[in-house]
Tab-separated table of C-alpha atoms in Angstrom:
chain	number	residue	atom	x	y	z
D	164	MET	CA	35.336	-58.970	-30.539
D	165	LYS	CA	32.043	-58.589	-28.770
D	166	LEU	CA	29.690	-55.689	-28.070
D	167	LYS	CA	28.446	-56.286	-24.565
D	168	THR	CA	25.132	-54.646	-23.707
D	169	LEU	CA	24.382	-54.462	-20.013
D	170	LEU	CA	20.677	-54.644	-19.132
D	171	THR	CA	19.092	-53.837	-15.795
D	172	GLY	CA	17.907	-56.672	-13.600
D	173	ALA	CA	14.309	-55.610	-14.122
D	174	ALA	CA	14.679	-55.790	-17.896
D	175	LEU	CA	16.158	-59.262	-17.652
D	176	ALA	CA	13.397	-60.459	-15.348
D	177	LEU	CA	10.678	-59.218	-17.688
D	178	GLY	CA	12.409	-60.461	-20.813
D	179	LEU	CA	12.207	-57.056	-22.443
D	180	ALA	CA	14.348	-56.104	-25.434
D	181	THR	CA	16.923	-53.420	-24.743
D	182	ALA	CA	15.595	-51.030	-27.377
D	183	GLY	CA	12.077	-51.143	-26.028
D	184	PHE	CA	13.039	-50.814	-22.379
D	185	ALA	CA	15.706	-48.136	-22.669
D	186	GLU	CA	13.885	-45.398	-24.577
D	187	ASP	CA	14.435	-42.851	-21.787
D	188	LYS	CA	17.906	-44.001	-20.853
D	189	THR	CA	21.120	-42.235	-21.674
D	190	LYS	CA	23.238	-44.718	-23.581
D	191	VAL	CA	26.974	-44.481	-22.881
D	192	GLY	CA	29.547	-46.400	-24.905
D	193	PHE	CA	33.173	-47.250	-24.121
D	194	VAL	CA	35.770	-48.404	-26.641
D	195	TYR	CA	38.765	-50.197	-25.138
D	196	VAL	CA	42.158	-50.941	-26.667
D	197	GLY	CA	42.743	-53.941	-24.396
D	198	PRO	CA	40.743	-56.538	-22.473
D	199	VAL	CA	38.784	-55.475	-19.394
D	200	GLY	CA	40.748	-58.068	-17.462
D	201	ASP	CA	44.169	-56.610	-18.270
D	202	GLY	CA	44.603	-55.517	-14.649
D	203	GLY	CA	45.802	-52.089	-15.787
D	204	TRP	CA	44.670	-49.366	-18.211
D	205	THR	CA	41.498	-50.916	-19.626
D	206	PHE	CA	40.553	-52.401	-16.268
D	207	THR	CA	40.538	-48.931	-14.690
D	208	HIS	CA	38.431	-47.438	-17.489
D	209	ASP	CA	35.940	-50.259	-17.052
D	210	GLN	CA	35.814	-49.545	-13.332
D	211	GLY	CA	34.800	-46.019	-14.366
D	212	ARG	CA	32.050	-47.430	-16.570
D	213	LYS	CA	30.723	-49.486	-13.677
D	214	ALA	CA	30.779	-46.368	-11.498
D	215	VAL	CA	28.525	-44.631	-14.037
D	216	GLU	CA	26.037	-47.480	-13.729
D	217	ALA	CA	26.191	-47.357	-9.941
D	218	GLU	CA	25.677	-43.576	-9.914
D	219	PHE	CA	22.724	-43.364	-12.319
D	220	GLY	CA	21.088	-46.790	-12.049
D	221	ASP	CA	18.331	-47.421	-14.562
D	222	LYS	CA	18.704	-43.925	-16.031
D	223	VAL	CA	21.690	-45.138	-18.050
D	224	GLU	CA	22.662	-48.049	-20.205
D	225	THR	CA	26.357	-48.713	-20.804
D	226	VAL	CA	27.938	-50.743	-23.571
D	227	PHE	CA	31.556	-51.523	-24.334
D	228	VAL	CA	33.794	-53.178	-26.877
D	229	GLU	CA	37.177	-54.483	-25.755
D	230	ASN	CA	40.350	-55.360	-27.684
D	231	VAL	CA	39.738	-52.796	-30.431
D	232	ALA	CA	42.772	-52.241	-32.670
D	233	GLU	CA	43.858	-48.652	-33.197
D	234	GLY	CA	43.012	-47.847	-36.818
D	235	PRO	CA	40.174	-48.713	-39.218
D	236	ASP	CA	38.662	-51.267	-36.863
D	237	ALA	CA	38.072	-48.524	-34.300
D	238	GLU	CA	36.132	-46.481	-36.847
D	239	ARG	CA	33.901	-49.452	-37.613
D	240	VAL	CA	33.206	-50.083	-33.917
D	241	LEU	CA	32.461	-46.416	-33.248
D	242	THR	CA	30.130	-46.171	-36.219
D	243	GLN	CA	28.156	-49.197	-35.057
D	244	MET	CA	27.967	-47.836	-31.520
D	245	ALA	CA	26.564	-44.542	-32.797
D	246	LEU	CA	24.098	-46.331	-35.069
D	247	ASP	CA	22.964	-48.386	-32.081
D	248	GLY	CA	21.881	-45.210	-30.315
D	249	ALA	CA	24.775	-44.187	-28.083
D	250	ASP	CA	24.395	-40.645	-26.763
D	251	LEU	CA	27.952	-40.438	-25.416
D	252	ILE	CA	31.018	-42.456	-26.414
D	253	PHE	CA	34.364	-42.602	-24.594
D	254	THR	CA	37.290	-43.718	-26.768
D	255	THR	CA	39.988	-44.698	-24.336
D	256	SER	CA	43.288	-44.829	-26.200
D	257	PHE	CA	45.512	-42.293	-27.979
D	258	GLY	CA	45.416	-44.217	-31.249
D	259	PHE	CA	41.629	-43.856	-31.503
D	260	GLY	CA	42.001	-40.143	-32.301
D	261	GLU	CA	41.469	-40.150	-36.062
D	262	ALA	CA	38.607	-42.638	-35.840
D	263	THR	CA	36.912	-40.529	-33.173
D	264	ILE	CA	37.116	-37.349	-35.257
D	265	ASN	CA	35.969	-39.106	-38.442
D	266	VAL	CA	32.931	-40.750	-36.866
D	267	ALA	CA	32.020	-37.612	-34.901
D	268	LYS	CA	31.626	-35.745	-38.200
D	269	LYS	CA	29.046	-38.296	-39.323
D	270	PHE	CA	27.080	-38.191	-36.044
D	271	PRO	CA	26.934	-34.543	-34.894
D	272	ASN	CA	24.288	-35.309	-32.257
D	273	VAL	CA	26.461	-37.870	-30.492
D	274	LYS	CA	28.987	-36.652	-27.928
D	275	PHE	CA	32.487	-38.133	-28.035
D	276	GLU	CA	35.274	-38.081	-25.431
D	277	HIS	CA	38.786	-39.090	-26.479
D	278	ALA	CA	41.242	-40.112	-23.773
D	279	THR	CA	44.802	-38.724	-24.039
D	280	GLY	CA	43.906	-37.078	-27.346
D	281	TYR	CA	44.412	-33.600	-28.746
D	282	GLN	CA	41.895	-33.262	-31.607
D	283	ARG	CA	38.630	-31.607	-30.658
D	284	ALA	CA	35.393	-30.667	-32.413
D	285	ASP	CA	32.019	-29.271	-31.386
D	286	ASN	CA	30.976	-32.779	-30.315
D	287	VAL	CA	34.424	-34.099	-29.333
D	288	SER	CA	36.114	-33.467	-25.977
D	289	THR	CA	39.562	-34.621	-24.917
D	290	TYR	CA	40.696	-35.713	-21.482
D	291	SER	CA	43.836	-37.039	-19.893
D	292	ALA	CA	45.654	-37.272	-16.600
D	293	ARG	CA	48.980	-35.792	-15.549
D	294	PHE	CA	50.572	-39.198	-15.192
D	295	TYR	CA	53.976	-37.542	-15.108
D	296	GLU	CA	53.211	-36.390	-11.563
D	297	GLY	CA	52.871	-39.992	-10.448
D	298	ARG	CA	56.021	-40.878	-12.378
D	299	ALA	CA	57.902	-38.274	-10.346
D	300	VAL	CA	56.945	-40.057	-7.119
D	301	GLN	CA	57.846	-43.434	-8.631
D	302	GLY	CA	61.170	-42.048	-9.829
D	303	HIS	CA	62.074	-40.863	-6.359
D	304	ILE	CA	61.352	-44.267	-4.842
D	305	ALA	CA	63.133	-46.058	-7.686
D	306	GLY	CA	66.258	-43.917	-7.441
D	307	SER	CA	66.335	-44.344	-3.687
D	308	MET	CA	65.924	-48.122	-3.735
D	309	THR	CA	68.155	-49.247	-6.587
D	310	GLU	CA	71.390	-50.881	-5.528
D	311	SER	CA	72.728	-51.545	-9.020
D	312	ASN	CA	71.992	-47.945	-10.087
D	313	ILE	CA	70.262	-49.345	-13.193
D	314	ILE	CA	66.530	-48.737	-13.591
D	315	GLY	CA	64.669	-50.464	-16.405
D	316	TYR	CA	61.722	-48.839	-18.160
D	317	ILE	CA	59.274	-50.763	-20.354
D	318	ALA	CA	57.774	-48.222	-22.780
D	319	SER	CA	54.815	-48.752	-25.096
D	320	TYR	CA	54.777	-46.210	-27.941
D	321	PRO	CA	56.975	-43.096	-28.468
D	322	ILE	CA	54.177	-40.561	-27.966
D	323	PRO	CA	54.461	-37.466	-25.752
D	324	GLU	CA	52.510	-39.058	-22.887
D	325	VAL	CA	55.027	-41.895	-22.597
D	326	ILE	CA	58.080	-39.691	-23.151
D	327	ARG	CA	56.882	-37.271	-20.431
D	328	GLY	CA	56.655	-40.170	-18.019
D	329	ILE	CA	60.153	-41.399	-18.786
D	330	ASN	CA	61.607	-37.912	-18.358
D	331	SER	CA	59.762	-37.229	-15.115
D	332	ALA	CA	60.756	-40.565	-13.602
D	333	TYR	CA	64.374	-40.061	-14.648
D	334	ILE	CA	64.627	-36.493	-13.315
D	335	HIS	CA	63.376	-37.552	-9.891
D	336	ALA	CA	65.348	-40.786	-9.760
D	337	LYS	CA	68.468	-38.746	-10.576
D	338	LYS	CA	67.703	-36.258	-7.807
D	339	ALA	CA	67.499	-39.120	-5.338
D	340	ASN	CA	70.573	-40.898	-6.722
D	341	PRO	CA	73.001	-39.033	-9.013
D	342	ASP	CA	74.519	-42.327	-10.191
D	343	VAL	CA	71.305	-43.742	-11.603
D	344	GLU	CA	71.023	-44.946	-15.214
D	345	PHE	CA	67.882	-45.681	-17.235
D	346	ARG	CA	67.631	-48.568	-19.705
D	347	ILE	CA	64.559	-48.260	-21.915
D	348	VAL	CA	62.922	-51.017	-23.955
D	349	TRP	CA	60.192	-50.061	-26.454
D	350	VAL	CA	57.692	-52.877	-26.974
D	351	TYR	CA	55.247	-51.133	-29.361
D	352	THR	CA	52.174	-52.444	-27.608
D	353	TRP	CA	49.941	-51.383	-24.767
D	354	PHE	CA	49.112	-54.916	-23.704
D	355	ASP	CA	51.076	-58.033	-24.573
D	356	PRO	CA	52.079	-60.047	-21.499
D	357	ALA	CA	54.657	-62.101	-23.399
D	358	LYS	CA	56.437	-59.057	-24.830
D	359	GLU	CA	56.277	-57.245	-21.492
D	360	ALA	CA	57.726	-60.253	-19.668
D	361	ASP	CA	60.521	-60.569	-22.226
D	362	ALA	CA	61.321	-56.858	-21.860
D	363	ALA	CA	61.465	-57.166	-18.076
D	364	LYS	CA	63.734	-60.202	-18.263
D	365	ALA	CA	66.055	-58.440	-20.727
D	366	LEU	CA	66.309	-55.415	-18.438
D	367	ILE	CA	66.983	-57.591	-15.406
D	368	GLU	CA	69.729	-59.376	-17.362
D	369	GLN	CA	71.257	-55.937	-18.012
D	370	GLY	CA	71.453	-55.360	-14.275
D	371	ALA	CA	68.239	-53.484	-13.588
D	372	ASP	CA	66.963	-54.044	-10.061
D	373	VAL	CA	64.001	-51.667	-10.467
D	374	ILE	CA	61.475	-51.955	-13.305
D	375	LEU	CA	59.063	-49.188	-14.295
D	376	GLN	CA	56.459	-49.774	-16.995
D	377	HIS	CA	54.084	-47.865	-19.240
D	378	THR	CA	52.322	-51.026	-20.406
D	379	ASP	CA	49.218	-52.607	-19.010
D	380	SER	CA	49.799	-56.171	-17.858
D	381	THR	CA	51.186	-57.610	-14.635
D	382	ALA	CA	53.726	-59.731	-16.550
D	383	PRO	CA	56.717	-57.534	-15.562
D	384	HIS	CA	55.839	-58.101	-11.895
D	385	ALA	CA	55.809	-61.839	-12.384
D	386	ALA	CA	59.200	-61.692	-14.098
D	387	ALA	CA	60.602	-59.575	-11.272
D	388	GLN	CA	59.175	-61.894	-8.652
D	389	GLU	CA	60.790	-64.863	-10.364
D	390	ALA	CA	64.149	-63.078	-10.573
D	391	GLY	CA	64.017	-61.999	-6.926
D	392	GLY	CA	65.173	-58.725	-5.465
D	393	VAL	CA	63.713	-56.572	-8.263
D	394	VAL	CA	61.402	-53.662	-7.415
D	395	THR	CA	58.258	-52.961	-9.499
D	396	PHE	CA	55.362	-50.491	-9.509
D	397	GLY	CA	51.705	-50.992	-10.383
D	398	GLN	CA	50.628	-49.353	-13.636
D	399	ALA	CA	47.176	-47.709	-13.896
D	400	SER	CA	45.738	-49.979	-11.199
D	401	ASP	CA	47.132	-51.065	-7.862
D	402	MET	CA	48.325	-54.521	-8.966
D	403	SER	CA	48.423	-55.269	-5.249
D	404	GLN	CA	48.543	-59.030	-5.791
D	405	TYR	CA	52.300	-58.469	-6.068
D	406	ALA	CA	52.564	-56.376	-2.897
D	407	PRO	CA	54.367	-55.898	-0.584
D	408	PHE	CA	57.175	-56.939	-2.931
D	409	PRO	CA	58.172	-56.688	-5.768
D	410	ARG	CA	55.351	-54.141	-6.249
D	411	VAL	CA	56.110	-51.412	-3.711
D	412	SER	CA	53.651	-48.747	-4.927
D	413	ALA	CA	51.567	-47.863	-7.983
D	414	LEU	CA	50.465	-45.085	-10.272
D	415	LEU	CA	46.660	-45.115	-10.173
D	416	ASP	CA	44.322	-43.904	-12.939
D	417	VAL	CA	41.057	-42.704	-11.393
D	418	TRP	CA	38.479	-42.186	-14.137
D	419	ALA	CA	35.162	-42.691	-12.316
D	420	PRO	CA	34.501	-39.075	-11.197
D	421	TYR	CA	35.178	-37.747	-14.694
D	422	TYR	CA	32.946	-40.334	-16.364
D	423	ILE	CA	30.135	-39.597	-13.944
D	424	GLU	CA	30.487	-35.838	-14.422
D	425	ARG	CA	30.464	-36.022	-18.228
D	426	THR	CA	27.551	-38.467	-18.315
D	427	ARG	CA	25.598	-36.146	-16.056
D	428	ALA	CA	26.345	-33.245	-18.391
D	429	VAL	CA	24.841	-35.155	-21.320
D	430	MET	CA	21.788	-36.106	-19.267
D	431	GLU	CA	21.252	-32.484	-18.194
D	432	GLY	CA	21.992	-30.991	-21.605
D	433	THR	CA	25.007	-29.022	-20.358
D	434	TRP	CA	27.751	-30.984	-22.151
D	435	GLU	CA	30.295	-28.834	-23.975
D	436	SER	CA	33.503	-29.646	-25.823
D	437	VAL	CA	36.384	-29.157	-23.396
D	438	ASP	CA	39.955	-30.275	-22.852
D	439	THR	CA	40.630	-31.731	-19.399
D	440	TRP	CA	44.095	-32.488	-18.031
D	441	ASN	CA	43.924	-33.308	-14.341
D	442	GLY	CA	46.454	-34.668	-11.903
D	443	ILE	CA	47.034	-35.475	-8.267
D	444	ALA	CA	45.278	-32.301	-7.109
D	445	GLU	CA	42.001	-33.249	-8.792
D	446	GLY	CA	42.283	-36.924	-7.866
D	447	MET	CA	42.620	-38.250	-11.414
D	448	VAL	CA	46.136	-39.461	-10.605
D	449	GLY	CA	46.666	-41.452	-7.431
D	450	ILE	CA	49.608	-43.060	-5.697
D	451	GLY	CA	49.010	-46.620	-4.558
D	452	GLU	CA	49.959	-47.732	-1.089
D	453	ILE	CA	53.695	-47.508	-0.507
D	454	THR	CA	54.553	-50.768	1.196
D	455	ASP	CA	56.893	-51.368	4.103
D	456	ALA	CA	59.422	-52.773	1.634
D	457	VAL	CA	60.260	-49.101	1.038
D	458	PRO	CA	62.482	-47.614	3.765
D	459	ALA	CA	60.517	-45.335	6.088
D	460	GLU	CA	62.592	-42.274	5.200
D	461	VAL	CA	62.089	-42.827	1.459
D	462	LYS	CA	58.359	-43.359	1.973
D	463	ALA	CA	58.115	-40.075	3.900
D	464	GLU	CA	60.003	-38.251	1.146
D	465	ALA	CA	57.752	-39.749	-1.537
D	466	LEU	CA	54.596	-38.716	0.312
D	467	ALA	CA	55.997	-35.216	0.823
D	468	LEU	CA	56.677	-34.993	-2.924
D	469	LYS	CA	53.136	-36.156	-3.662
D	470	GLU	CA	51.759	-33.456	-1.346
D	471	ALA	CA	53.906	-30.743	-2.941
D	472	LEU	CA	52.623	-31.783	-6.356
D	473	ARG	CA	49.047	-31.806	-5.058
D	474	THR	CA	49.196	-28.305	-3.615
D	475	GLY	CA	51.102	-26.852	-6.562
D	476	GLU	CA	54.037	-25.927	-4.351
D	477	TYR	CA	56.205	-27.973	-6.708
D	478	HIS	CA	56.018	-28.749	-10.435
D	479	ALA	CA	57.461	-32.041	-11.689
D	480	PHE	CA	59.316	-30.209	-14.460
D	481	THR	CA	61.151	-27.392	-12.667
D	482	GLY	CA	64.468	-26.090	-14.019
D	483	PRO	CA	67.298	-26.219	-14.410
D	484	ILE	CA	66.625	-28.957	-16.972
D	485	ASN	CA	68.518	-29.452	-20.213
D	486	LYS	CA	67.498	-31.467	-23.242
D	487	GLN	CA	69.418	-34.623	-24.078
D	488	ASP	CA	71.745	-32.702	-26.417
D	489	GLY	CA	72.760	-30.375	-23.573
D	490	SER	CA	70.769	-27.367	-24.747
D	491	VAL	CA	68.880	-25.470	-22.070
D	492	TRP	CA	65.190	-26.266	-21.860
D	493	LEU	CA	64.223	-24.794	-18.482
D	494	ALA	CA	66.286	-22.238	-16.575
D	495	GLU	CA	66.727	-22.324	-12.802
D	496	GLY	CA	63.283	-22.166	-11.160
D	497	GLU	CA	61.394	-22.099	-14.476
D	498	THR	CA	58.538	-24.572	-14.901
D	499	ALA	CA	57.357	-26.242	-18.092
D	500	ASN	CA	54.212	-24.945	-19.741
D	501	ASP	CA	51.447	-27.304	-20.809
D	502	GLY	CA	52.123	-26.739	-24.495
D	503	ASP	CA	55.697	-27.985	-24.211
D	504	LEU	CA	54.600	-30.933	-22.112
D	505	ALA	CA	51.751	-31.884	-24.446
D	506	GLY	CA	54.087	-32.068	-27.441
D	507	MET	CA	57.174	-33.467	-25.724
D	508	GLN	CA	59.347	-35.376	-28.180
D	509	PHE	CA	62.780	-35.276	-26.539
D	510	TYR	CA	64.656	-36.909	-23.704
D	511	VAL	CA	66.162	-34.822	-20.935
D	512	GLU	CA	69.912	-34.695	-20.421
D	513	GLY	CA	71.361	-37.894	-19.019
D	514	ILE	CA	69.091	-40.406	-20.718
D	515	VAL	CA	71.029	-42.571	-23.155
D	516	GLY	CA	69.522	-43.699	-26.448
D	517	ASP	CA	67.260	-42.331	-29.144
D	518	ILE	CA	63.514	-41.957	-29.224
D	519	PRO	CA	62.348	-44.268	-32.032
D	520	ASN	CA	60.277	-42.934	-34.918
């Protein structure tokens, strides 16, 4: 594990030490759960970090640590980052929550931002994206394109964020194709190409001809490409190296504007603890290019759904929707509130299987 400090070209040319050269800089740290080269989640956060550098130039210094395990190791990394003079630290995975809160108590003058988290403090903000909106668009395409009526879903951890995505994708796949079935494999990792590939292969063996994923590598795409005839979707980033097929579209995480805005707030002294949950409307969730492998009619429907979500004309969780046990969750025309979505721990009616503990 390596703490990578990025110096300006001028500092390198003059041979100056970082501490001496960066006295007036705002130092911004990023803690990543995976490698910056994962092609998915961590890659997109690191693109946001680079955007901060591009926006503010020599007024900022950014540092990052990749491949940080969720747990005690995260607390150690955060503590060192704060001791090294970070003014603002972004912790970019759900499992960093406790470490973020614990270290923030020890460094009240440092600002912390926890991605996909829920615990806040005077110097801790939380931020996330409404990924479930993108899952709705993916679900529509998936339900429309499957020929076997079996859609495979590679899930990471059974947290509300992941469960919301499964439910949203299923609801919209089912609207497009009433005969659709979901097969879900939990891999208990965000990034493990071998496990993700094995999960994809197992789902394909079960008859899935569409694979959705809430994991970060491109391994499921490679498995689908090898199998032939299996549709996939980019996760977090475009993963366009597998377009136009098997990857027919993608759910895009767009962090750069948020990272720039929050860094600017620290620089200007206007930073406050807030909770941010943005979606397609704000540009934090994007839909990657829908390729010509998708029938023109389905593509038009998917883009119309995206637009309805963007304008607020439509909510991805609009009743009637029952829970898996058949009990009513949302009545006809009723939409889910953010509290229910934030704590979602149930499948909707029609999904087979249990949510693991």
